[in-house]
mmCIF file of C-alpha atoms in Angstrom:
data_model
loop_
_atom_site.group_PDB
_atom_site.id
_atom_site.type_symbol
_atom_site.label_atom_id
_atom_site.label_comp_id
_atom_site.label_asym_id
_atom_site.label_seq_id
_atom_site.Cartn_x
_atom_site.Cartn_y
_atom_site.Cartn_z
ATOM 1 C CA MET A 1 27.529 9.482 -31.509
ATOM 2 C CA ASN A 2 26.792 13.195 -30.259
ATOM 3 C CA TRP A 3 23.385 11.958 -28.852
ATOM 4 C CA PHE A 4 24.983 8.916 -27.313
ATOM 5 C CA SER A 5 27.819 10.848 -25.528
ATOM 6 C CA ALA A 6 25.486 13.365 -24.151
ATOM 7 C CA PHE A 7 23.240 10.301 -23.254
ATOM 8 C CA GLN A 8 26.314 8.655 -21.426
ATOM 9 C CA GLU A 9 27.232 12.029 -19.680
ATOM 10 C CA ASP A 10 23.644 12.648 -18.500
ATOM 11 C CA PHE A 11 23.622 8.895 -17.138
ATOM 12 C CA TYR A 12 26.787 9.404 -15.335
ATOM 13 C CA LYS A 13 25.786 12.945 -13.750
ATOM 14 C CA SER A 14 22.175 11.478 -12.555
ATOM 15 C CA PHE A 15 23.482 8.124 -11.239
ATOM 16 C CA ILE A 16 27.160 7.730 -10.998
ATOM 17 C CA LYS A 17 28.494 11.138 -10.068
ATOM 18 C CA ASP A 18 28.506 11.476 -6.132
ATOM 19 C CA ASP A 19 26.981 7.901 -5.970
ATOM 20 C CA ARG A 20 23.478 9.403 -6.517
ATOM 21 C CA TYR A 21 22.054 5.957 -7.386
ATOM 22 C CA LYS A 22 22.715 5.122 -3.607
ATOM 23 C CA LEU A 23 19.508 7.685 -3.041
ATOM 24 C CA LEU A 24 17.125 5.506 -5.274
ATOM 25 C CA ILE A 25 18.493 2.208 -3.420
ATOM 26 C CA ASP A 26 17.767 3.678 -0.123
ATOM 27 C CA GLY A 27 14.345 5.328 -1.441
ATOM 28 C CA ILE A 28 13.336 1.601 -2.789
ATOM 29 C CA GLY A 29 13.953 0.687 0.986
ATOM 30 C CA VAL A 30 11.443 3.506 2.416
ATOM 31 C CA THR A 31 9.100 2.676 0.050
ATOM 32 C CA ILE A 32 9.090 -0.943 0.883
ATOM 33 C CA LYS A 33 8.959 -0.670 4.521
ATOM 34 C CA VAL A 34 5.958 1.907 4.120
ATOM 35 C CA ALA A 35 4.084 0.044 2.116
ATOM 36 C CA LEU A 36 4.284 -3.274 3.532
ATOM 37 C CA LEU A 37 3.651 -1.865 7.348
ATOM 38 C CA ALA A 38 0.795 0.159 5.996
ATOM 39 C CA ALA A 39 -0.642 -2.922 4.116
ATOM 40 C CA LEU A 40 -0.475 -5.386 7.320
ATOM 41 C CA LEU A 41 -2.155 -2.537 9.451
ATOM 42 C CA GLY A 42 -4.643 -1.765 6.715
ATOM 43 C CA ILE A 43 -5.773 -5.074 6.640
ATOM 44 C CA LEU A 44 -6.275 -5.091 10.514
ATOM 45 C CA ILE A 45 -8.147 -1.857 10.377
ATOM 46 C CA GLY A 46 -10.159 -2.956 7.192
ATOM 47 C CA PHE A 47 -11.052 -6.199 8.945
ATOM 48 C CA ILE A 48 -12.544 -4.166 12.135
ATOM 49 C CA ILE A 49 -14.162 -1.831 9.987
ATOM 50 C CA ALA A 50 -15.918 -4.458 7.750
ATOM 51 C CA LEU A 51 -17.219 -6.219 10.928
ATOM 52 C CA CYS A 52 -18.708 -2.564 12.003
ATOM 53 C CA ASN A 53 -20.247 -2.246 8.822
ATOM 54 C CA LEU A 54 -21.613 -5.759 9.133
ATOM 55 C CA SER A 55 -22.724 -5.265 12.541
ATOM 56 C CA LYS A 56 -26.529 -5.115 13.582
ATOM 57 C CA LYS A 57 -25.351 -2.735 16.396
ATOM 58 C CA LYS A 58 -26.293 0.551 15.212
ATOM 59 C CA GLY A 59 -23.463 2.223 16.934
ATOM 60 C CA LEU A 60 -20.678 -0.181 15.502
ATOM 61 C CA ASN A 61 -22.668 0.442 12.145
ATOM 62 C CA ILE A 62 -22.500 4.011 12.401
ATOM 63 C CA ILE A 63 -18.909 4.109 13.171
ATOM 64 C CA GLY A 64 -17.936 2.108 10.276
ATOM 65 C CA LYS A 65 -19.798 4.079 7.715
ATOM 66 C CA VAL A 66 -18.544 7.473 8.772
ATOM 67 C CA TYR A 67 -15.175 6.272 9.085
ATOM 68 C CA THR A 68 -15.213 4.962 5.519
ATOM 69 C CA ASP A 69 -17.228 7.998 4.188
ATOM 70 C CA ILE A 70 -14.320 10.335 5.513
ATOM 71 C CA ILE A 71 -11.477 8.677 4.452
ATOM 72 C CA ARG A 72 -12.480 7.901 0.974
ATOM 73 C CA GLY A 73 -13.950 11.193 0.435
ATOM 74 C CA THR A 74 -10.647 13.122 1.275
ATOM 75 C CA PRO A 75 -7.428 13.055 -0.378
ATOM 76 C CA SER A 76 -4.516 10.798 0.819
ATOM 77 C CA VAL A 77 -2.059 13.602 0.966
ATOM 78 C CA THR A 78 -4.188 15.668 3.372
ATOM 79 C CA GLN A 79 -4.674 12.670 5.396
ATOM 80 C CA LEU A 80 -0.913 12.102 5.551
ATOM 81 C CA MET A 81 -0.071 15.854 6.242
ATOM 82 C CA LEU A 82 -2.906 16.099 9.078
ATOM 83 C CA ILE A 83 -1.446 12.580 10.790
ATOM 84 C CA TYR A 84 1.880 13.782 10.542
ATOM 85 C CA PHE A 85 2.032 17.483 11.377
ATOM 86 C CA VAL A 86 -1.070 17.422 13.754
ATOM 87 C CA VAL A 87 -1.842 14.095 15.005
ATOM 88 C CA PHE A 88 1.597 12.770 15.505
ATOM 89 C CA ALA A 89 3.502 16.189 15.817
ATOM 90 C CA SER A 90 4.459 15.646 19.439
ATOM 91 C CA VAL A 91 5.337 11.736 18.708
ATOM 92 C CA ARG A 92 9.078 11.088 18.339
ATOM 93 C CA TRP A 93 8.447 8.077 16.192
ATOM 94 C CA GLU A 94 10.428 7.642 13.046
ATOM 95 C CA LYS A 95 8.831 9.397 9.968
ATOM 96 C CA TRP A 96 8.303 6.191 7.969
ATOM 97 C CA ILE A 97 6.294 4.424 10.707
ATOM 98 C CA ILE A 98 3.948 7.641 11.010
ATOM 99 C CA ALA A 99 3.777 7.560 7.240
ATOM 100 C CA ALA A 100 2.632 4.098 7.086
ATOM 101 C CA ILE A 101 0.158 4.766 9.860
ATOM 102 C CA ALA A 102 -1.495 7.412 7.882
ATOM 103 C CA PHE A 103 -1.360 5.241 4.648
ATOM 104 C CA SER A 104 -2.850 2.186 6.640
ATOM 105 C CA ILE A 105 -5.762 4.519 7.911
ATOM 106 C CA ASN A 106 -6.537 5.310 4.326
ATOM 107 C CA SER A 107 -6.129 1.548 3.240
ATOM 108 C CA GLY A 108 -8.405 0.388 5.856
ATOM 109 C CA ALA A 109 -11.162 2.179 4.290
ATOM 110 C CA TYR A 110 -10.950 0.516 1.050
ATOM 111 C CA VAL A 111 -9.839 -2.779 2.622
ATOM 112 C CA SER A 112 -12.974 -2.756 4.754
ATOM 113 C CA GLU A 113 -15.081 -2.847 1.696
ATOM 114 C CA ILE A 114 -13.204 -5.377 -0.147
ATOM 115 C CA ILE A 115 -13.754 -7.776 3.334
ATOM 116 C CA ARG A 116 -17.392 -6.613 3.504
ATOM 117 C CA ALA A 117 -17.929 -7.717 -0.002
ATOM 118 C CA GLY A 118 -15.684 -11.106 0.299
ATOM 119 C CA ILE A 119 -17.639 -11.988 3.670
ATOM 120 C CA LEU A 120 -21.049 -11.356 1.900
ATOM 121 C CA SER A 121 -20.023 -13.440 -1.074
ATOM 122 C CA VAL A 122 -19.914 -16.441 1.041
ATOM 123 C CA ASP A 123 -22.963 -18.592 0.897
ATOM 124 C CA LYS A 124 -25.379 -18.380 3.754
ATOM 125 C CA GLY A 125 -25.274 -22.236 3.916
ATOM 126 C CA GLN A 126 -21.901 -21.983 5.411
ATOM 127 C CA THR A 127 -23.225 -19.752 8.254
ATOM 128 C CA GLU A 128 -26.170 -22.033 8.945
ATOM 129 C CA ALA A 129 -23.659 -25.256 8.515
ATOM 130 C CA GLY A 130 -21.728 -23.634 11.410
ATOM 131 C CA ARG A 131 -24.513 -22.700 13.761
ATOM 132 C CA SER A 132 -26.057 -26.316 13.261
ATOM 133 C CA LEU A 133 -22.735 -27.465 14.492
ATOM 134 C CA GLY A 134 -23.193 -25.850 17.507
ATOM 135 C CA LEU A 135 -21.035 -22.789 16.831
ATOM 136 C CA ASN A 136 -22.094 -19.324 18.107
ATOM 137 C CA SER A 137 -22.163 -16.169 15.762
ATOM 138 C CA LYS A 138 -18.575 -15.150 16.470
ATOM 139 C CA GLN A 139 -17.112 -18.913 16.144
ATOM 140 C CA THR A 140 -19.046 -19.228 12.856
ATOM 141 C CA MET A 141 -17.566 -16.151 11.435
ATOM 142 C CA MET A 142 -13.977 -16.737 12.372
ATOM 143 C CA SER A 143 -13.697 -20.610 11.681
ATOM 144 C CA ILE A 144 -16.095 -20.860 8.777
ATOM 145 C CA VAL A 145 -17.165 -17.484 6.788
ATOM 146 C CA VAL A 146 -13.528 -15.364 7.172
ATOM 147 C CA PRO A 147 -11.130 -18.355 5.665
ATOM 148 C CA GLN A 148 -13.681 -18.690 2.846
ATOM 149 C CA ALA A 149 -13.801 -14.625 2.185
ATOM 150 C CA MET A 150 -10.162 -14.367 2.605
ATOM 151 C CA LYS A 151 -9.654 -16.794 -0.462
ATOM 152 C CA ASN A 152 -12.410 -14.863 -2.315
ATOM 153 C CA ILE A 153 -10.631 -11.487 -1.705
ATOM 154 C CA PHE A 154 -7.106 -12.139 -1.858
ATOM 155 C CA PRO A 155 -6.812 -10.680 -5.504
ATOM 156 C CA ALA A 156 -8.541 -7.453 -4.688
ATOM 157 C CA LEU A 157 -6.134 -7.342 -1.511
ATOM 158 C CA GLY A 158 -3.238 -7.946 -3.680
ATOM 159 C CA ASN A 159 -4.329 -4.944 -5.881
ATOM 160 C CA GLU A 160 -4.626 -2.696 -3.048
ATOM 161 C CA PHE A 161 -1.063 -3.592 -2.036
ATOM 162 C CA ILE A 162 0.141 -2.633 -5.324
ATOM 163 C CA THR A 163 -1.941 0.474 -5.310
ATOM 164 C CA LEU A 164 -0.306 1.607 -1.851
ATOM 165 C CA ILE A 165 3.376 0.986 -3.414
ATOM 166 C CA LYS A 166 2.388 4.065 -5.718
ATOM 167 C CA GLU A 167 0.754 5.857 -3.448
ATOM 168 C CA THR A 168 3.884 5.964 -1.083
ATOM 169 C CA ALA A 169 5.113 8.541 -3.733
ATOM 170 C CA ILE A 170 3.759 11.224 -1.721
ATOM 171 C CA VAL A 171 5.895 10.731 1.400
ATOM 172 C CA GLY A 172 8.118 13.304 0.048
ATOM 173 C CA TYR A 173 5.554 15.765 1.601
ATOM 174 C CA VAL A 174 6.645 14.976 5.170
ATOM 175 C CA GLY A 175 10.292 14.823 4.697
ATOM 176 C CA LEU A 176 10.849 11.247 3.635
ATOM 177 C CA VAL A 177 13.106 10.216 0.799
ATOM 178 C CA ASP A 178 11.320 7.261 -0.907
ATOM 179 C CA ILE A 179 11.970 6.618 -4.914
ATOM 180 C CA GLN A 180 10.229 9.602 -5.837
ATOM 181 C CA LYS A 181 11.821 12.030 -3.797
ATOM 182 C CA ALA A 182 15.287 10.482 -4.704
ATOM 183 C CA GLY A 183 14.520 11.024 -8.342
ATOM 184 C CA ASP A 184 13.308 14.731 -7.439
ATOM 185 C CA PHE A 185 16.850 15.165 -5.850
ATOM 186 C CA ILE A 186 18.697 13.904 -8.843
ATOM 187 C CA LYS A 187 16.414 15.729 -10.939
ATOM 188 C CA SER A 188 17.085 19.228 -8.856
ATOM 189 C CA ALA A 189 21.148 18.548 -8.778
ATOM 190 C CA THR A 190 21.516 17.925 -12.297
ATOM 191 C CA TYR A 191 19.142 19.934 -14.020
ATOM 192 C CA LYS A 192 18.136 17.196 -16.311
ATOM 193 C CA PRO A 193 14.877 15.530 -15.633
ATOM 194 C CA PHE A 194 14.472 12.977 -18.186
ATOM 195 C CA LEU A 195 16.471 10.199 -16.799
ATOM 196 C CA PRO A 196 15.882 10.690 -12.901
ATOM 197 C CA LEU A 197 12.317 10.574 -13.651
ATOM 198 C CA PHE A 198 12.462 7.721 -16.083
ATOM 199 C CA GLY A 199 14.668 5.913 -13.597
ATOM 200 C CA THR A 200 12.187 6.128 -10.845
ATOM 201 C CA ALA A 201 9.300 4.987 -13.216
ATOM 202 C CA VAL A 202 11.351 2.052 -14.108
ATOM 203 C CA ILE A 203 11.943 1.121 -10.562
ATOM 204 C CA TYR A 204 8.206 1.357 -9.819
ATOM 205 C CA PHE A 205 7.376 -0.817 -12.827
ATOM 206 C CA VAL A 206 9.793 -3.378 -11.641
ATOM 207 C CA LEU A 207 8.908 -3.391 -8.016
ATOM 208 C CA ILE A 208 5.265 -4.008 -9.339
ATOM 209 C CA LYS A 209 6.067 -6.483 -11.644
ATOM 210 C CA ILE A 210 7.667 -8.337 -8.989
ATOM 211 C CA LEU A 211 4.850 -8.201 -6.630
ATOM 212 C CA THR A 212 2.239 -8.864 -9.309
ATOM 213 C CA THR A 213 4.399 -12.442 -10.410
ATOM 214 C CA VAL A 214 4.295 -13.178 -6.685
ATOM 215 C CA LEU A 215 0.611 -12.402 -5.767
ATOM 216 C CA SER A 216 -0.484 -14.369 -9.037
ATOM 217 C CA LYS A 217 1.692 -17.564 -8.120
ATOM 218 C CA ILE A 218 -0.082 -17.285 -4.670
ATOM 219 C CA GLU A 219 -3.540 -16.849 -6.026
ATOM 220 C CA ALA A 220 -2.781 -20.031 -8.387
ATOM 221 C CA GLY A 221 -1.608 -21.878 -5.423
ATOM 222 C CA LEU A 222 -4.905 -20.876 -3.345
ATOM 223 C CA ARG A 223 -7.371 -21.810 -6.818
ATOM 224 C CA LYS A 224 -5.336 -25.223 -6.855
ATOM 225 C CA SER A 225 -6.307 -26.283 -3.512
ATOM 226 C CA ASP A 226 -9.781 -25.529 -4.040
ATOM 227 C CA ALA A 227 -9.593 -27.745 -7.179
ATOM 228 C CA ARG A 228 -11.754 -31.062 -6.742
#
């Protein structure tokens, strides 16, 4: 009973007192906004870089490889701080937008490899069929190869989105109060680390579980459409 009373008191101090649970709710919104915008921009950047890596033009190929090597070879927290405090230091945008751009640049390097592998996985006969129908290389790529590749790479893109949600836990470095930072604030206010940290872990787990379920259903629908 003493243990239960102590738990109740800690729970009250961590989440109920001074409406501290609202910090976590607001943090969920920040995490989702940053991750969603970063995922959308990351796919766009990744697609462009993938085409550069697949290009027969040496200049584009070098650009794609240099970008991929630099982004994949440096920590995401360093990239976030460079983009926020250096590149966008004089820009009066909302913090979460700048953070999302930083994560999209990071994610784009990984997405580019996913897309490149997906494009290469499409049978060459599909390209030949498109060209035989009178389509040029660009039309064949956009109308035949890319749609098939997207189905193949959807699971990997879903995993990248899941990774983004967890990686956004570092946005506190630029002053954003996401789920993790909200938990840190509560921990500092109560001097009780267990419940705030456990609470943030549960929130991340629930978000990831919901997203995983949704992505699984979408993937199942895509596989069903391919059934013959």
